[in-house]
mmCIF file of C-alpha atoms in Angstrom:
data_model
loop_
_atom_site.group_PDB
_atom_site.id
_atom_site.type_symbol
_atom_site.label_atom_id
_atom_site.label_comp_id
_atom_site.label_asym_id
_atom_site.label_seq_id
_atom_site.Cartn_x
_atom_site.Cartn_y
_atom_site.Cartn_z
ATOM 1 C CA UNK A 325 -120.245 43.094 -88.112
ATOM 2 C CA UNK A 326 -119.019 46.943 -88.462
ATOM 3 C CA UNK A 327 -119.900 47.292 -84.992
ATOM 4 C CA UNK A 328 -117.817 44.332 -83.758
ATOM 5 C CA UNK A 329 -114.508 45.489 -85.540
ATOM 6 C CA UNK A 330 -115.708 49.649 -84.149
ATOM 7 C CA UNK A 331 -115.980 47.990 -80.553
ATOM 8 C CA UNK A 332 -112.800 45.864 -81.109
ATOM 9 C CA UNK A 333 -110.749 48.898 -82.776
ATOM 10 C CA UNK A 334 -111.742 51.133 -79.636
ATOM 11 C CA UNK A 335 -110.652 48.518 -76.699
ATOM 12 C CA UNK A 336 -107.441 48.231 -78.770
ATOM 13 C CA UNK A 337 -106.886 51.926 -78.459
ATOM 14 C CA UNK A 338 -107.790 51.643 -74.785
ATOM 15 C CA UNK A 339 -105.331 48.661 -73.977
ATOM 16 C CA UNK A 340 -102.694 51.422 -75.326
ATOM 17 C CA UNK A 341 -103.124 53.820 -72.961
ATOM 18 C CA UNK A 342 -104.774 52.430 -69.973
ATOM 19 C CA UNK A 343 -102.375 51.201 -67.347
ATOM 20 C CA UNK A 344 -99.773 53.295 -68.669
ATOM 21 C CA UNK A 345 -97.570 56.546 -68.639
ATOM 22 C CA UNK A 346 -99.845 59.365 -69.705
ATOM 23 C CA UNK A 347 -98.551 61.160 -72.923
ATOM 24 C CA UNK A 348 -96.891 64.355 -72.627
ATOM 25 C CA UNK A 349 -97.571 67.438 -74.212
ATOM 26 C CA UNK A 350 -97.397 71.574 -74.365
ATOM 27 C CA UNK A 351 -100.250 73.590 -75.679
ATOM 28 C CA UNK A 352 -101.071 76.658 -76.077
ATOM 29 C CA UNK A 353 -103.484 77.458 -73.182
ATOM 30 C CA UNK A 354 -105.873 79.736 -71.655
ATOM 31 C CA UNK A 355 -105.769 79.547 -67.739
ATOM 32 C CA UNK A 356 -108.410 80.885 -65.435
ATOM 33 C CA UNK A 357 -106.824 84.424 -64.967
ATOM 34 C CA UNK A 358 -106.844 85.290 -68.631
ATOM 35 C CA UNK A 359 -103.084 84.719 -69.351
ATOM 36 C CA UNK A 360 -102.180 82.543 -72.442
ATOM 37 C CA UNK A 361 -99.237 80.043 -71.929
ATOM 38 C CA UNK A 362 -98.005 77.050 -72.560
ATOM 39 C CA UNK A 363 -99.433 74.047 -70.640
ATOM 40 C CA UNK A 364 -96.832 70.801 -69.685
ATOM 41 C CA UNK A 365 -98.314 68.099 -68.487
ATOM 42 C CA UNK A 366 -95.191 67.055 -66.843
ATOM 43 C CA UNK A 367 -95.023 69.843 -65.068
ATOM 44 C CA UNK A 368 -98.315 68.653 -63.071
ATOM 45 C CA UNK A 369 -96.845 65.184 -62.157
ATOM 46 C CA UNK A 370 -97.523 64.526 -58.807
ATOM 47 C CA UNK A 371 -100.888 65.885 -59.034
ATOM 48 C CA UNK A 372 -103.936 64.322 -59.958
ATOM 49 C CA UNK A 373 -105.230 65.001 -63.202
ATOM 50 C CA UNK A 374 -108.308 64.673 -65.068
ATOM 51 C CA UNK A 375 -108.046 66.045 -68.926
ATOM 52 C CA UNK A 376 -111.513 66.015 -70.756
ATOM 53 C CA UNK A 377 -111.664 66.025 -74.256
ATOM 54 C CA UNK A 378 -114.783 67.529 -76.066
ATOM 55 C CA UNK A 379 -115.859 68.630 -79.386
ATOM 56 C CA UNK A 380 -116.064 72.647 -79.437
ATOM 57 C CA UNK A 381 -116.945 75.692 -77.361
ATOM 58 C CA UNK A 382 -120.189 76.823 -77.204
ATOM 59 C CA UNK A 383 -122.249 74.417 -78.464
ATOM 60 C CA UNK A 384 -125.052 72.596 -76.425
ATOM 61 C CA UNK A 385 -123.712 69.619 -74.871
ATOM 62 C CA UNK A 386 -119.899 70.626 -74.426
ATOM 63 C CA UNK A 387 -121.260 74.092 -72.188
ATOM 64 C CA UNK A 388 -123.535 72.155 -70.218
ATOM 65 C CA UNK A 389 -120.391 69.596 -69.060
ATOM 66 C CA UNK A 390 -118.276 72.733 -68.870
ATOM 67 C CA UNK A 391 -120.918 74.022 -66.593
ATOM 68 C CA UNK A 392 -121.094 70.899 -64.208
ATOM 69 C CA UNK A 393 -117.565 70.822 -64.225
ATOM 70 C CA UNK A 394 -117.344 74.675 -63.332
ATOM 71 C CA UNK A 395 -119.798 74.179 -60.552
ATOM 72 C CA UNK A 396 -118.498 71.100 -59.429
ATOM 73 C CA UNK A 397 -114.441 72.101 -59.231
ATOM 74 C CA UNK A 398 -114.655 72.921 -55.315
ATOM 75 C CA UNK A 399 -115.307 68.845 -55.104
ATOM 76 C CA UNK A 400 -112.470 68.299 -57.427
ATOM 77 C CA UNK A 401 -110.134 71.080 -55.836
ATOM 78 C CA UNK A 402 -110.994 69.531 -51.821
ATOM 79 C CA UNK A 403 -109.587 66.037 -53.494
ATOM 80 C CA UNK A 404 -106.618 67.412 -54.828
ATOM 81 C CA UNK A 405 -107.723 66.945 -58.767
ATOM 82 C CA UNK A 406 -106.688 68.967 -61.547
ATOM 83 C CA UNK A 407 -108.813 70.071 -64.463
ATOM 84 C CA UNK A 408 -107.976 70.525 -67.830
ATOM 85 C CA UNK A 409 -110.609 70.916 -70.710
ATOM 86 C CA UNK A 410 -108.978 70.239 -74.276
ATOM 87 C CA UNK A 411 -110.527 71.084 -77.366
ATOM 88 C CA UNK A 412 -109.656 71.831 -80.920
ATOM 89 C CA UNK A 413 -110.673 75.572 -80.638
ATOM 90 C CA UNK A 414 -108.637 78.435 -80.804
ATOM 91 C CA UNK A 415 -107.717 80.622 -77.789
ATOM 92 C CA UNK A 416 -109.592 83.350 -79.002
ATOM 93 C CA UNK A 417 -112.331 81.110 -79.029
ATOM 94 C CA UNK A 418 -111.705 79.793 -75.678
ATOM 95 C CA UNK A 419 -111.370 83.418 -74.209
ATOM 96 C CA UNK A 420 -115.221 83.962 -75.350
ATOM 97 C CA UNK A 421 -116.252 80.312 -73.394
ATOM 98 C CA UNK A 422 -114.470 80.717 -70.262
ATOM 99 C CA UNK A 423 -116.205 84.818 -69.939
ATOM 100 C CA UNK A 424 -119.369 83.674 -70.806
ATOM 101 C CA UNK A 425 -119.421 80.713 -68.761
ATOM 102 C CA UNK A 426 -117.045 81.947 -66.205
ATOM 103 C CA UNK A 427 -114.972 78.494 -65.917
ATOM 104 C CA UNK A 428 -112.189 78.306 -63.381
ATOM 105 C CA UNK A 429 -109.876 76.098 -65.365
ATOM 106 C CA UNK A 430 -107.120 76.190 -67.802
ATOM 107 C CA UNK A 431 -108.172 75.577 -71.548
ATOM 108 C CA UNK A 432 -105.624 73.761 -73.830
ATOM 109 C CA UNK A 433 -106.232 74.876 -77.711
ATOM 110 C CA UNK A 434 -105.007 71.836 -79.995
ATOM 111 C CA UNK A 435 -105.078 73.045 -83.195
ATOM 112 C CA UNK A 436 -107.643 72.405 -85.731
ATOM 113 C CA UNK A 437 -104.522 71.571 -87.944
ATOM 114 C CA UNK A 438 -102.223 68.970 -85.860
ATOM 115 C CA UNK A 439 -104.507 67.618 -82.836
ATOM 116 C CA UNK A 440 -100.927 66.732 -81.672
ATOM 117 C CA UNK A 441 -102.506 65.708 -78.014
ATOM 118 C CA UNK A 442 -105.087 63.988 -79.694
ATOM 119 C CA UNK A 443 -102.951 61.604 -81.570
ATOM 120 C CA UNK A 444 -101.696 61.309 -78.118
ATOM 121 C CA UNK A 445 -104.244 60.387 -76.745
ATOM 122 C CA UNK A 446 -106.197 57.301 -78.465
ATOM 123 C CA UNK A 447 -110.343 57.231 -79.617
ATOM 124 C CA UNK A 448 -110.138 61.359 -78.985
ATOM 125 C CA UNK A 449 -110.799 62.050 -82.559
ATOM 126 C CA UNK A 450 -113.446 61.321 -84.590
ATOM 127 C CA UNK A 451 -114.235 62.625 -87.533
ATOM 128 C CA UNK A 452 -111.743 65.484 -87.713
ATOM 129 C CA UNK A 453 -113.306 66.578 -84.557
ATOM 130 C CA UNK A 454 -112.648 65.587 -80.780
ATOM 131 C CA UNK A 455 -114.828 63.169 -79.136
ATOM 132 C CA UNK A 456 -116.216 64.063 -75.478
ATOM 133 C CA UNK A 457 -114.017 61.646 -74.039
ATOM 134 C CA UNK A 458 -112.137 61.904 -69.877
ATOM 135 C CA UNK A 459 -108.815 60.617 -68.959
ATOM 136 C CA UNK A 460 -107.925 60.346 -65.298
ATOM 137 C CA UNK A 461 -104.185 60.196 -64.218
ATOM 138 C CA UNK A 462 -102.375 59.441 -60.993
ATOM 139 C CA UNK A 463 -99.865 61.246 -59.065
ATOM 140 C CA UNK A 464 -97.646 58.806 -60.515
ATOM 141 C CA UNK A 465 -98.558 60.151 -63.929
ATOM 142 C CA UNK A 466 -100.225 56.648 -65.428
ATOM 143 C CA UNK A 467 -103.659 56.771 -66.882
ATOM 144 C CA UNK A 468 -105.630 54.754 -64.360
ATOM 145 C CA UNK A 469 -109.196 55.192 -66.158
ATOM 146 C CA UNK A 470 -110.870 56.360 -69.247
ATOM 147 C CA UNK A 471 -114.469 57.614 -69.524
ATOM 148 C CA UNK A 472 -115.754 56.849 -73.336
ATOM 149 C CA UNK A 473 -119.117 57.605 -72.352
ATOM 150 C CA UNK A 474 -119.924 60.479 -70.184
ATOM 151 C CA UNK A 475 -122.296 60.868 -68.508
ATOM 152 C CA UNK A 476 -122.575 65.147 -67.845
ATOM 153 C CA UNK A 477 -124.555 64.970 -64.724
ATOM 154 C CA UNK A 478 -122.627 62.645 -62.920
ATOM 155 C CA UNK A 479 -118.930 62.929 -64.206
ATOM 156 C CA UNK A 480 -118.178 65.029 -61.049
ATOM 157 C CA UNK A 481 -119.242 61.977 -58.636
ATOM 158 C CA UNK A 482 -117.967 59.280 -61.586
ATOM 159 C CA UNK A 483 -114.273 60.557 -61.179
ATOM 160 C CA UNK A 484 -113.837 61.638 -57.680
ATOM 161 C CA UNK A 485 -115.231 57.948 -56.760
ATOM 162 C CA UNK A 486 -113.040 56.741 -60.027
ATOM 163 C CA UNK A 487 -110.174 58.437 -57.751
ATOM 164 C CA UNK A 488 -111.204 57.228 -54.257
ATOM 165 C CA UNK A 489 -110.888 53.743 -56.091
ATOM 166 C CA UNK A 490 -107.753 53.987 -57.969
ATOM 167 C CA UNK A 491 -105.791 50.856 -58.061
ATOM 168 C CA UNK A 492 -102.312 52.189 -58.875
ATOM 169 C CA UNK A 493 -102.305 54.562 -55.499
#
């Protein structure tokens, strides 16, 4: 029965998002060069966009998608497709992840304290922490399709055939 009213509480949250406008934010963020500014999301409208949630830098599952996502962005950046990895780290912490791992993306740090763009953004947080969860938007700026489950070794192919697909062209 807990499971039933989990499931139901989660396609709720979906039906909230899905279909519609994608929430706007600014973070703090730590692009691919090494500067630290803020990111808009409304200043990427008009763009595709795929922002993927995860838990925290540098732990075993969250650098191995980091890692297909770094050596899958050529794919992304043929298509068009934005990437933008948010956590609740810090941008210090960031810094260390995108050296060590060399990723070629901007890094949004939503504070451990507020998770402002997780509020945002519905089913992101569990626990205090952020779920690994992937939110594709149009150039029209609506959420078109939410991955709850990902799965690391495909997500590359999963979204650029997500975007080939898209109903809301």
């Amino acid at each position: 029965m807990l499971s039933l009213l989990v499931l139901s509480a989660q396609v709720q949250a979906k039906n909230k998002i899905l279909g519609k406008q994608a929430p706007d934010f600014t973070a703090t963020t730590l692009f691919p060069d090494g500067s630290v500014k803020d990111f808009h999301l409304h200043d990427h409208m008009g763009k595709k966009i795929v922002l993927y949630f995860y838990p925290m830098d540098n732990t075993p599952g969250c650098t191995k998608q980091a890692q297909n996502f770094r050596d899958g962005i050529a794919k992304l950046d043929k298509q068009g497709i934005s990437l933008v990895g948010i956590s609740c780290n810090s941008i210090e912490s960031h810094k260390r992840f995108q050296k060590k791992y060399n990723l070629p993306y901007p890094l949004v740090s939503d504070s451990r304290l507020h998770r402002s763009i997780g509020k945002k953004y519905p089913g992101t947080v569990s626990f205090g922490c952020y779920k690994r969860k992937t939110f594709l938007i149009n150039k029209q700026g609506c959420v078109f399709k939410i991955f709850d489950k990902v799965n690391i070794e495909n997500q590359i192919e999963d979204i650029l055939k997500a975007f080939e697909q898209e109903p809301c062209k």
